mmCIF file of C-alpha atoms in Angstrom:
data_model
loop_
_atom_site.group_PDB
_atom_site.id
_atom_site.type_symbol
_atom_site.label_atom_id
_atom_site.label_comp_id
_atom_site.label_asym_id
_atom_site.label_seq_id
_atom_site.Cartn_x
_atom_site.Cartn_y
_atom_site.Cartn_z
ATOM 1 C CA UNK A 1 87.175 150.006 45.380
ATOM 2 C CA UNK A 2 89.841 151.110 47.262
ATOM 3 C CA UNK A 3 87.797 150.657 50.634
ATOM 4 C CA UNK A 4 87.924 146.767 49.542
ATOM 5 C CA UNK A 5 91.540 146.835 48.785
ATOM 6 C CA UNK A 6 92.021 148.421 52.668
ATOM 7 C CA UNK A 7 89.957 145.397 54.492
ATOM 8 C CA UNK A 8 91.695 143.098 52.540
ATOM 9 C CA UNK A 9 94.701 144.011 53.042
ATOM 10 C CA UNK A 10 93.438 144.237 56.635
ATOM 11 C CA UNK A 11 92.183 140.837 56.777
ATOM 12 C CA UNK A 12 95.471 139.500 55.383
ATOM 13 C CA UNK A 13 97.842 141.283 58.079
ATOM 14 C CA UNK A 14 95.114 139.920 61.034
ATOM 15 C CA UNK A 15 96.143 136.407 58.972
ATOM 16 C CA UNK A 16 99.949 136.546 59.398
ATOM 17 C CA UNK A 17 99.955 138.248 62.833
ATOM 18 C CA UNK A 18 97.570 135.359 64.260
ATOM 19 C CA UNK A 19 99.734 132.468 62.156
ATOM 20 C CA UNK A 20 102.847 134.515 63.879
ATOM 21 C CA UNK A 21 101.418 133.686 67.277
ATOM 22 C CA UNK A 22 100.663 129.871 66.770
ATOM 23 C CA UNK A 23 104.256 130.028 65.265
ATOM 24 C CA UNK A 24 105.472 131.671 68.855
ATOM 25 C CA UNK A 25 102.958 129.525 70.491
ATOM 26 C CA UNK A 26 104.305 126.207 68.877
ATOM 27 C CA UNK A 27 108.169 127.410 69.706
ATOM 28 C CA UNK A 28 106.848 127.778 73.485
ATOM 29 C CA UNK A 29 105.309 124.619 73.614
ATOM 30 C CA UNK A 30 108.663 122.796 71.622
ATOM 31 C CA UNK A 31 111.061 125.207 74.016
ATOM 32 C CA UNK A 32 109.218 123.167 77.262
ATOM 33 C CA UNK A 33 108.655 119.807 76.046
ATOM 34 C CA UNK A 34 112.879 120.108 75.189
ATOM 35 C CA UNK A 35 113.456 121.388 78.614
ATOM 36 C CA UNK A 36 111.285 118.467 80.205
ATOM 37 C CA UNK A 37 113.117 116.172 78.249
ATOM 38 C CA UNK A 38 116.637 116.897 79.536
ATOM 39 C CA UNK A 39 115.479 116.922 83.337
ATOM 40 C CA UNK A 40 114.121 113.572 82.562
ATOM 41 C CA UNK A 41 117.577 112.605 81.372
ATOM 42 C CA UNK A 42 119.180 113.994 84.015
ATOM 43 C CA UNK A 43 117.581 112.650 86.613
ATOM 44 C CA UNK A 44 117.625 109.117 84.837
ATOM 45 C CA UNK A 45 121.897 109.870 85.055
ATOM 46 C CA UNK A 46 121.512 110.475 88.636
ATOM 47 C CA UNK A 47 119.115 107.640 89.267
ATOM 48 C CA UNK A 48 121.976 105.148 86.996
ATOM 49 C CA UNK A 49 124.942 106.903 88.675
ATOM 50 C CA UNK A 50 123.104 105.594 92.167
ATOM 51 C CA UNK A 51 122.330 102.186 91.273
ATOM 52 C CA UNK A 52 125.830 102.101 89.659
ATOM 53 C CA UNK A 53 127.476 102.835 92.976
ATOM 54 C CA UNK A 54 125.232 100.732 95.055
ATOM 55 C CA UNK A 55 125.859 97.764 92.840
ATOM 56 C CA UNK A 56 129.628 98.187 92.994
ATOM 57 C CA UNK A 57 129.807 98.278 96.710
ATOM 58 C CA UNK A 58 127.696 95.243 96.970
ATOM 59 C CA UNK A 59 130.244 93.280 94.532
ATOM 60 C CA UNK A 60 132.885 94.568 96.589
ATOM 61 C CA UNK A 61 131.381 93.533 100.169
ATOM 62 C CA UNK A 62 130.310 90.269 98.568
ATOM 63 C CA UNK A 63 133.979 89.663 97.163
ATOM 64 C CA UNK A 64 135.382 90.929 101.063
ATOM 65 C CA UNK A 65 133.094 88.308 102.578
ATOM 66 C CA UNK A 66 134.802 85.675 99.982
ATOM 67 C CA UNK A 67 137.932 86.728 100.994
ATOM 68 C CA UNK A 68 136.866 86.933 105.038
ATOM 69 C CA UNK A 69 135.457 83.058 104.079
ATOM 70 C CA UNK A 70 138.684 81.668 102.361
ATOM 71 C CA UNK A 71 141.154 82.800 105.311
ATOM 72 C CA UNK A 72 139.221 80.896 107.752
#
């Protein structure tokens, strides 16, 4: 009887040490994904912060060139 009560007890500490590794496993896998997700936003805030400038210095030559065009 008691040699039953040992392997069970066995079997159920094998049980929560191998759901305690998914559980780390999971948190790994969650810990990456968030870390890939914030490069992707950062380099979509560099990539805006680009197109941002380029498209004010366009406006700005376009509105020199109106200015070049109305002093003539």
């Amino acid at each position: 009887m008691a040699a039953v009560v040992v392997m069970v007890g066995l079997v159920l500490a094998m049980a929560v040490a191998f759901a305690g590794f998914l559980s780390e496993r999971n948190a790994a896998r969650r810990r990456a994904i968030e870390a890939r997700k914030r490069q992707i936003l950062a380099d979509a805030m560099r990539t805006k912060a680009l197109l941002d400038r380029e498209a004010f210095r366009a406006a700005r030559a376009m509105t020199e060139a109106a200015q070049r065009a109305r002093r003539r």
